[in-house]
CSV table of C-alpha atoms in Angstrom, one decimal:
chain,number,residue,atom,x,y,z
F,94,MET,CA,24.9,-10.4,-15.0
F,95,ALA,CA,23.6,-8.9,-18.3
F,96,ASP,CA,25.0,-5.5,-19.5
F,97,ARG,CA,22.5,-3.0,-17.9
F,98,LEU,CA,22.4,-0.7,-21.0
F,99,ALA,CA,21.4,-3.8,-22.9
F,100,ILE,CA,18.3,-4.1,-20.8
F,101,LYS,CA,15.4,-2.5,-22.7
F,102,SER,CA,12.2,-3.8,-21.1
F,103,ILE,CA,11.4,-4.8,-17.5
F,104,LEU,CA,8.2,-6.3,-16.2
F,105,VAL,CA,7.5,-6.2,-12.3
F,106,ILE,CA,4.7,-8.6,-11.3
F,107,GLN,CA,2.7,-7.0,-8.4
F,108,THR,CA,-1.0,-8.0,-8.4
F,109,LYS,CA,-1.6,-7.5,-4.7
F,110,PHE,CA,-3.3,-4.5,-3.1
F,111,ILE,CA,-2.5,-0.8,-3.3
F,112,GLY,CA,-0.2,-0.7,-0.2
F,113,ASP,CA,2.0,-3.3,-1.9
F,114,VAL,CA,2.1,-1.3,-5.1
F,115,ILE,CA,3.2,1.8,-3.2
F,116,LEU,CA,6.0,-0.1,-1.5
F,117,THR,CA,7.0,-1.7,-4.7
F,118,SER,CA,7.3,1.9,-6.1
F,119,ALA,CA,10.7,2.1,-4.3
F,120,LEU,CA,11.9,-1.0,-6.1
F,121,VAL,CA,11.0,0.6,-9.5
F,122,ARG,CA,12.7,3.9,-8.7
F,123,ASN,CA,15.9,2.0,-8.1
F,124,LEU,CA,15.4,0.0,-11.3
F,125,ARG,CA,15.1,3.2,-13.3
F,126,LEU,CA,18.4,4.5,-11.9
F,127,ALA,CA,20.1,1.1,-12.7
F,128,TYR,CA,18.6,0.5,-16.1
F,129,PRO,CA,18.3,4.0,-17.8
F,130,ASN,CA,17.4,2.6,-21.2
F,131,ALA,CA,14.6,0.4,-20.0
F,132,ALA,CA,10.9,0.8,-20.2
F,133,ILE,CA,9.3,-0.6,-17.1
F,134,ALA,CA,5.9,-2.2,-17.0
F,135,MET,CA,3.9,-3.4,-14.0
F,136,LEU,CA,1.4,-6.3,-14.0
F,137,CYS,CA,-1.1,-5.1,-11.4
F,138,ALA,CA,-4.8,-5.3,-10.3
F,139,SER,CA,-6.9,-3.9,-13.0
F,140,GLY,CA,-8.4,-1.3,-10.8
F,141,LEU,CA,-4.9,0.2,-10.2
F,142,ARG,CA,-3.7,0.7,-13.8
F,143,ASP,CA,-4.6,4.4,-14.0
F,144,PHE,CA,-2.9,5.1,-10.6
F,145,VAL,CA,0.2,3.2,-11.5
F,146,VAL,CA,0.8,5.2,-14.6
F,147,SER,CA,-0.5,8.6,-13.4
F,148,GLN,CA,1.9,8.4,-10.5
F,149,ASN,CA,4.7,7.3,-12.7
F,150,ILE,CA,5.2,4.1,-10.7
F,151,ALA,CA,5.7,2.3,-14.0
F,152,ASP,CA,5.6,3.4,-17.7
F,153,VAL,CA,3.0,0.9,-18.6
F,154,ALA,CA,0.4,-0.9,-16.4
F,155,ILE,CA,-1.2,-4.2,-17.5
F,156,GLY,CA,-4.2,-5.3,-15.6
F,157,PHE,CA,-4.8,-8.7,-14.1
F,158,ASP,CA,-7.3,-9.8,-11.5
F,159,ARG,CA,-6.2,-12.8,-9.4
F,160,ARG,CA,-9.7,-13.7,-8.3
F,161,GLY,CA,-12.3,-14.8,-10.8
F,162,ALA,CA,-15.5,-13.6,-9.0
F,163,GLY,CA,-18.5,-13.6,-11.6
F,164,ARG,CA,-16.5,-15.3,-14.4
F,165,SER,CA,-16.7,-19.0,-15.4
F,166,LEU,CA,-13.6,-21.2,-15.6
F,167,SER,CA,-13.7,-21.0,-19.3
F,168,GLN,CA,-13.7,-17.2,-19.2
F,169,ARG,CA,-10.8,-17.2,-16.8
F,170,VAL,CA,-8.8,-19.6,-19.0
F,171,LYS,CA,-9.4,-17.5,-22.0
F,172,GLU,CA,-8.4,-14.3,-20.0
F,173,TYR,CA,-5.3,-16.0,-18.7
F,174,SER,CA,-4.2,-17.3,-22.1
F,175,GLY,CA,-4.7,-13.9,-23.7
F,176,LEU,CA,-2.7,-12.3,-21.0
F,177,VAL,CA,0.2,-14.7,-21.4
F,178,ALA,CA,0.1,-14.3,-25.2
F,179,ASP,CA,0.2,-10.4,-24.7
F,180,LEU,CA,3.1,-10.6,-22.2
F,181,ARG,CA,5.1,-12.9,-24.4
F,182,ARG,CA,4.6,-10.5,-27.4
F,183,ARG,CA,6.2,-7.7,-25.4
F,184,LYS,CA,9.5,-9.7,-25.2
F,185,PHE,CA,10.6,-8.6,-21.8
F,186,ASP,CA,14.4,-8.8,-21.1
F,187,LEU,CA,13.9,-8.9,-17.3
F,188,THR,CA,10.9,-10.0,-15.2
F,189,ILE,CA,10.6,-9.6,-11.4
F,190,ASP,CA,7.9,-11.5,-9.6
F,191,VAL,CA,7.3,-9.8,-6.2
F,192,THR,CA,3.8,-11.2,-5.8
F,193,ASP,CA,5.3,-14.6,-5.0
F,194,SER,CA,2.0,-16.7,-5.4
F,195,LYS,CA,1.2,-19.8,-7.2
F,196,THR,CA,-0.5,-18.0,-10.1
F,197,SER,CA,2.4,-15.4,-10.3
F,198,ARG,CA,5.0,-18.1,-10.6
F,199,ILE,CA,3.0,-19.8,-13.3
F,200,LEU,CA,2.7,-16.5,-15.2
F,201,HIS,CA,6.4,-15.9,-14.6
F,202,ARG,CA,7.4,-19.1,-16.2
F,203,SER,CA,5.0,-18.6,-19.1
F,204,ILE,CA,6.4,-15.2,-20.0
F,205,GLY,CA,9.8,-16.8,-20.8
F,206,ALA,CA,12.1,-13.7,-20.2
F,207,PRO,CA,15.8,-14.4,-20.4
F,208,LEU,CA,16.2,-13.0,-16.8
F,209,ARG,CA,13.7,-13.9,-14.2
F,210,VAL,CA,14.0,-12.9,-10.6
F,211,GLY,CA,12.0,-14.6,-7.8
F,212,TYR,CA,12.3,-15.4,-4.1
F,213,ASN,CA,14.2,-18.3,-2.7
F,214,PRO,CA,12.8,-19.5,-0.4
F,215,PRO,CA,9.4,-18.1,-1.3
F,216,GLU,CA,7.3,-16.4,1.5
F,217,LYS,CA,5.1,-19.7,1.8
F,218,PRO,CA,6.7,-23.0,1.1
F,219,MET,CA,5.9,-24.3,-2.3
F,220,LYS,CA,4.0,-27.7,-2.8
F,221,PHE,CA,6.1,-30.6,-4.0
F,222,TRP,CA,4.7,-30.2,-7.5
F,223,GLU,CA,5.5,-26.5,-7.8
F,224,VAL,CA,8.6,-25.2,-9.4
F,225,GLN,CA,10.3,-21.8,-8.9
F,226,PRO,CA,10.7,-20.4,-12.5
F,227,ALA,CA,13.3,-17.9,-11.5
F,228,ASN,CA,16.9,-18.1,-12.6
F,229,ILE,CA,18.0,-15.2,-10.3
F,230,PHE,CA,17.1,-15.6,-6.7
F,231,ALA,CA,16.3,-12.9,-4.2
F,232,GLU,CA,16.3,-13.4,-0.5
F,233,THR,CA,12.9,-13.4,1.3
F,234,PHE,CA,13.9,-10.2,3.0
F,235,GLY,CA,16.9,-8.3,1.8
F,236,HIS,CA,19.0,-5.4,3.1
F,237,GLY,CA,18.6,-6.6,6.7
F,238,GLY,CA,15.3,-4.9,7.3
F,239,ALA,CA,12.2,-6.2,9.1
F,240,HIS,CA,9.7,-4.0,7.3
F,241,TYR,CA,7.9,-5.5,4.3
F,242,LEU,CA,9.4,-2.8,2.2
F,243,TYR,CA,12.7,-4.6,2.3
F,244,ARG,CA,11.1,-7.7,0.8
F,245,TYR,CA,10.1,-5.6,-2.2
F,246,LEU,CA,13.6,-4.2,-2.4
F,247,SER,CA,15.3,-7.5,-2.2
F,248,PRO,CA,15.5,-8.2,-5.9
F,249,LEU,CA,17.9,-5.4,-6.2
F,250,GLU,CA,20.6,-7.3,-4.2
F,251,ALA,CA,20.0,-10.4,-6.4
F,252,LEU,CA,20.6,-8.2,-9.5
F,253,GLY,CA,23.7,-6.6,-8.0
F,254,ILE,CA,22.2,-3.2,-7.9
F,255,GLU,CA,23.1,-0.6,-5.2
F,256,LEU,CA,20.2,0.4,-3.0
F,257,ARG,CA,20.0,4.2,-3.7
F,258,GLU,CA,16.5,5.2,-2.7
F,259,VAL,CA,14.7,3.4,0.1
F,260,THR,CA,11.6,5.4,0.9
F,261,PRO,CA,8.6,5.2,-1.3
F,262,ARG,CA,7.8,8.7,-2.5
F,263,LEU,CA,4.9,9.7,-4.7
F,264,GLU,CA,3.9,13.2,-6.0
F,265,PRO,CA,0.4,14.5,-6.7
F,266,THR,CA,-0.3,15.0,-10.3
F,267,PRO,CA,-1.5,18.4,-11.6
F,268,VAL,CA,-4.9,16.8,-12.2
F,269,GLY,CA,-5.0,15.6,-8.7
F,270,ARG,CA,-3.8,18.8,-7.1
F,271,SER,CA,-6.5,20.8,-9.0
F,272,ALA,CA,-9.3,18.4,-7.8
F,273,SER,CA,-8.0,18.6,-4.2
F,274,THR,CA,-7.9,22.4,-4.3
F,275,GLN,CA,-11.5,22.4,-5.5
F,276,ILE,CA,-12.7,20.0,-2.8
F,277,LEU,CA,-10.9,21.9,0.0
F,278,ALA,CA,-12.4,25.2,-1.2
F,279,GLN,CA,-16.0,23.7,-1.3
F,280,SER,CA,-15.3,22.2,2.2
F,281,ASN,CA,-13.9,25.4,3.7
F,282,LEU,CA,-10.7,23.5,4.6
F,283,ALA,CA,-7.2,25.0,4.3
F,284,VAL,CA,-4.1,23.1,3.2
F,285,LYS,CA,-2.2,21.5,6.1
F,286,ALA,CA,-5.0,22.5,8.4
F,287,PHE,CA,-7.1,19.2,8.6
F,288,VAL,CA,-6.9,15.6,9.5
F,289,ALA,CA,-7.5,13.0,6.8
F,290,VAL,CA,-9.4,10.1,8.4
F,291,HIS,CA,-9.6,6.6,6.8
F,292,ALA,CA,-12.0,4.3,8.9
F,293,GLY,CA,-12.1,1.4,6.4
F,294,ALA,CA,-9.8,-1.4,5.4
F,295,ARG,CA,-9.9,-4.4,3.0
F,296,PHE,CA,-10.5,-6.7,5.9
F,297,GLU,CA,-13.3,-6.1,8.4
F,298,GLY,CA,-11.1,-7.2,11.3
F,299,ARG,CA,-8.7,-4.2,10.7
F,300,CYS,CA,-11.6,-1.6,11.2
F,301,TRP,CA,-11.7,0.3,14.4
F,302,GLN,CA,-15.3,1.1,15.5
F,303,PRO,CA,-16.8,4.2,13.7
F,304,GLU,CA,-18.1,5.6,17.0
F,305,ARG,CA,-14.7,5.6,18.4
F,306,PHE,CA,-13.3,7.4,15.3
F,307,ALA,CA,-16.0,9.9,15.8
F,308,ALA,CA,-14.9,10.5,19.5
F,309,VAL,CA,-11.4,11.1,18.5
F,310,ILE,CA,-12.4,13.4,15.7
F,311,ASP,CA,-14.5,15.5,18.2
F,312,GLU,CA,-11.5,15.5,20.7
F,313,VAL,CA,-9.0,16.6,18.1
F,314,TYR,CA,-11.4,19.4,17.0
F,315,ALA,CA,-12.0,20.6,20.5
F,316,THR,CA,-8.2,20.5,21.8
F,317,LYS,CA,-6.3,21.2,18.6
F,318,GLY,CA,-8.8,23.1,16.4
F,319,LEU,CA,-8.4,20.8,13.4
F,320,ARG,CA,-11.4,19.6,11.4
F,321,SER,CA,-11.4,16.1,9.7
F,322,LEU,CA,-12.0,14.9,6.2
F,323,LEU,CA,-13.3,11.4,5.8
F,324,ILE,CA,-11.7,9.4,2.9
F,325,GLY,CA,-12.3,5.9,1.4
F,326,GLY,CA,-13.9,3.9,-1.3
F,327,PRO,CA,-17.5,3.4,-2.3
F,328,ASP,CA,-17.8,0.3,-0.2
F,329,GLU,CA,-17.0,2.2,2.9
F,330,SER,CA,-20.0,4.6,2.7
F,331,ALA,CA,-21.9,3.0,5.6
F,332,THR,CA,-18.8,3.3,7.9
F,333,ALA,CA,-18.5,7.0,6.9
F,334,GLN,CA,-22.1,7.7,7.5
F,335,ALA,CA,-21.9,6.1,10.9
F,336,ILE,CA,-19.1,8.5,11.8
F,337,LEU,CA,-21.0,11.5,10.4
F,338,ASN,CA,-24.1,10.5,12.6
F,339,ALA,CA,-21.9,10.1,15.7
F,340,ALA,CA,-19.7,13.1,15.5
F,341,ALA,CA,-20.6,16.5,17.0
F,342,SER,CA,-17.8,18.5,15.3
F,343,PRO,CA,-18.0,19.8,11.7
F,344,LEU,CA,-17.0,17.0,9.4
F,345,VAL,CA,-16.6,16.5,5.7
F,346,SER,CA,-16.7,13.3,3.7
F,347,VAL,CA,-15.4,12.4,0.1
F,348,VAL,CA,-15.8,8.7,0.7
F,349,GLY,CA,-16.6,7.1,-2.7
F,350,LYS,CA,-16.3,10.4,-4.4
F,351,ALA,CA,-12.4,11.0,-5.1
F,352,SER,CA,-10.3,8.9,-7.4
F,353,LEU,CA,-6.9,7.6,-6.3
F,354,GLU,CA,-5.3,10.5,-8.2
F,355,THR,CA,-7.4,13.0,-6.2
F,356,LEU,CA,-6.9,11.1,-2.9
F,357,THR,CA,-3.1,11.3,-3.3
F,358,ALA,CA,-3.4,15.0,-3.6
F,359,LEU,CA,-5.8,15.3,-0.7
F,360,LEU,CA,-3.5,13.2,1.6
F,361,SER,CA,-0.6,15.4,0.6
F,362,ASP,CA,-2.6,18.5,1.7
F,363,ALA,CA,-3.6,17.0,5.0
F,364,PHE,CA,-1.7,17.9,8.1
F,365,ILE,CA,-1.9,14.4,9.4
F,366,PHE,CA,-3.5,11.1,8.6
F,367,LEU,CA,-5.5,8.9,11.1
F,368,GLY,CA,-6.6,5.5,10.0
F,369,ASN,CA,-6.5,1.7,10.1
F,370,GLU,CA,-3.6,-0.3,8.7
F,371,SER,CA,-4.5,-0.2,5.0
F,372,GLY,CA,-3.5,1.1,1.7
F,373,PRO,CA,-4.4,4.8,2.2
F,374,MET,CA,-2.1,4.8,5.3
F,375,HIS,CA,0.8,3.8,3.1
F,376,LEU,CA,-0.3,6.3,0.5
F,377,ALA,CA,-0.3,9.2,3.1
F,378,ALA,CA,3.2,8.1,4.2
F,379,SER,CA,4.4,8.1,0.5
F,380,VAL,CA,3.5,11.8,0.1
F,381,GLY,CA,5.2,12.8,3.3
F,382,THR,CA,2.1,13.2,5.6
F,383,PRO,CA,2.5,12.2,9.2
F,384,VAL,CA,0.6,9.1,10.2
F,385,VAL,CA,-1.3,7.7,13.2
F,386,GLY,CA,-1.8,4.1,12.3
F,387,LEU,CA,-4.2,1.7,14.1
F,388,TYR,CA,-3.2,-2.0,14.4
F,389,GLY,CA,-4.5,-5.3,15.7
F,390,LEU,CA,-2.5,-8.4,15.1
F,391,THR,CA,-0.6,-7.0,12.2
F,392,PRO,CA,2.9,-5.9,13.5
F,393,PRO,CA,3.7,-2.3,12.9
F,394,ASP,CA,7.5,-3.0,12.6
F,395,ILE,CA,6.6,-4.9,9.4
F,396,TRP,CA,3.7,-3.0,8.0
F,397,GLY,CA,4.0,0.4,9.7
F,398,PRO,CA,4.1,3.8,8.0
F,399,PHE,CA,7.6,4.2,6.4
F,400,GLY,CA,9.7,7.3,6.1
F,401,VAL,CA,7.4,9.8,7.9
F,402,LEU,CA,6.8,11.1,11.4
F,403,HIS,CA,4.3,8.7,12.9
F,404,ARG,CA,2.6,7.0,15.9
F,405,THR,CA,1.3,3.5,15.8
F,406,VAL,CA,-1.3,2.2,18.3
F,407,GLU,CA,-1.8,-1.5,19.0
F,408,PRO,CA,-3.5,-3.5,21.8
F,409,PRO,CA,-1.6,-5.3,24.4
F,410,LEU,CA,-0.9,-9.0,23.5
F,411,PRO,CA,-1.7,-11.8,24.2
F,412,CYS,CA,-5.3,-10.7,23.3
F,413,GLN,CA,-8.3,-11.1,25.5
F,414,CYS,CA,-10.5,-12.1,22.5
F,415,VAL,CA,-13.3,-9.6,21.7
F,416,ALA,CA,-14.8,-11.8,19.0
F,417,PRO,CA,-14.7,-15.4,20.0
F,418,GLY,CA,-15.9,-17.5,17.1
F,419,LEU,CA,-15.2,-14.9,14.5
F,420,CYS,CA,-11.4,-14.5,15.0
F,421,LYS,CA,-9.0,-16.7,13.1
F,422,PRO,CA,-5.8,-17.0,15.2
F,423,ASP,CA,-2.5,-16.3,13.5
F,424,ASN,CA,-4.4,-14.6,10.6
F,425,PRO,CA,-3.9,-10.8,10.8
F,426,GLY,CA,-6.9,-10.3,8.3
F,427,GLY,CA,-9.2,-12.5,10.3
F,428,VAL,CA,-9.1,-11.1,13.8
F,429,TYR,CA,-10.7,-8.2,15.5
F,430,CYS,CA,-7.8,-7.2,17.9
F,431,VAL,CA,-8.0,-3.6,16.8
F,432,HIS,CA,-11.4,-3.3,18.5
F,433,ARG,CA,-9.6,-3.4,21.9
F,434,LEU,CA,-8.0,-0.1,21.2
F,435,PRO,CA,-9.6,2.5,23.6
F,436,VAL,CA,-10.4,6.0,22.5
F,437,ALA,CA,-8.2,7.6,25.0
F,438,LYS,CA,-5.1,5.9,23.8
F,439,VAL,CA,-5.8,6.7,20.1
F,440,ALA,CA,-6.7,10.4,21.0
F,441,GLN,CA,-3.5,10.7,22.9
F,442,ALA,CA,-1.4,9.4,20.0
F,443,THR,CA,-3.2,11.7,17.7
F,444,ARG,CA,-2.7,14.9,19.8
F,445,ASP,CA,1.0,13.8,20.3
F,446,LEU,CA,1.6,13.6,16.6
F,447,ILE,CA,-0.2,16.9,15.9
F,448,ASP,CA,2.1,18.6,18.5
F,449,ALA,CA,5.3,16.9,17.0
F,450,ALA,CA,4.2,17.8,13.4
F,451,ARG,CA,3.6,21.4,14.4
F,452,GLN,CA,7.1,21.6,16.2
F,453,LEU,CA,8.8,20.2,13.1
F,454,ALA,CA,6.9,22.7,10.8
F,455,ASN,CA,8.0,25.6,13.1
F,456,LYS,CA,11.7,24.4,12.9
F,457,THR,CA,11.4,24.1,9.2
F,458,ALA,CA,10.0,27.6,8.8
F,459,ASN,CA,12.7,29.0,11.0
């Protein structure tokens, strides 16, 4: 293996969603320790570039959108060619492809770094005409763990690097903290005295019903005295409004109004997080906030909150289908199993987590 001090530039290819980027941050932290002289770049979704840099996940973020919505084939080819030319000019010593897709493998080969880490075998079998461009091979899941985090840590073993830091840990920026302080003051919420609630998800089938979220929010307020703060992106405004309409307890929403930098600080200030299996759930866990995660077909042991006090709630399986004709069997993003979760079960998990978090806080204070 090459002299680690000689490695000056590393590219991590991670063009998936925010939760994947957060889990990949643990890989980058270990790379920083192993290659102290290297600048680390990440190829990521264009909308995550500011987040990746502001949270110090990588030194440089290069945007790339895998899907070509709204752009012609010629535009996509031009963008792709320009991206490859840019990446080749940067002359990376080491590239690591954790996206593990057909597109990322083509990019990986085109960049032409001397050291190229990829998965063998890949998560999905390659077609007979596809070629794995890596010359250093990582196991599909390394370090013996079932959680998807260990997949993103697997390249370390392939590079002969000792795993020193496992848990993804992010810190709010000063800008994010200032924005969070202002939002909480305007909303009359105190630090560590509210529940951050995320009722959205990238896939519709992962979204628990808004009226059920409202019922749990009301019960938590009535039994534990904690108000809730709704978080989410602009495309989740209708869901947030449905919860606001259904809830009887005082409720605040910053859905569509807070940047990822601000959201990181808000989640750090929350007492617990309640939400669907999605990127904000992993973000809450990364800042050390206890999590109640709601699951359908996605297994919590693979995609659950990592490194924090948590409760995960999932329906009994096999599923008595609640959406025949809509569900796509064996596709976690295309089923509606989470709709089978009853309010009582989620409310109980939330109350239990609040009690456990309070006990832990009391022990820490003493």
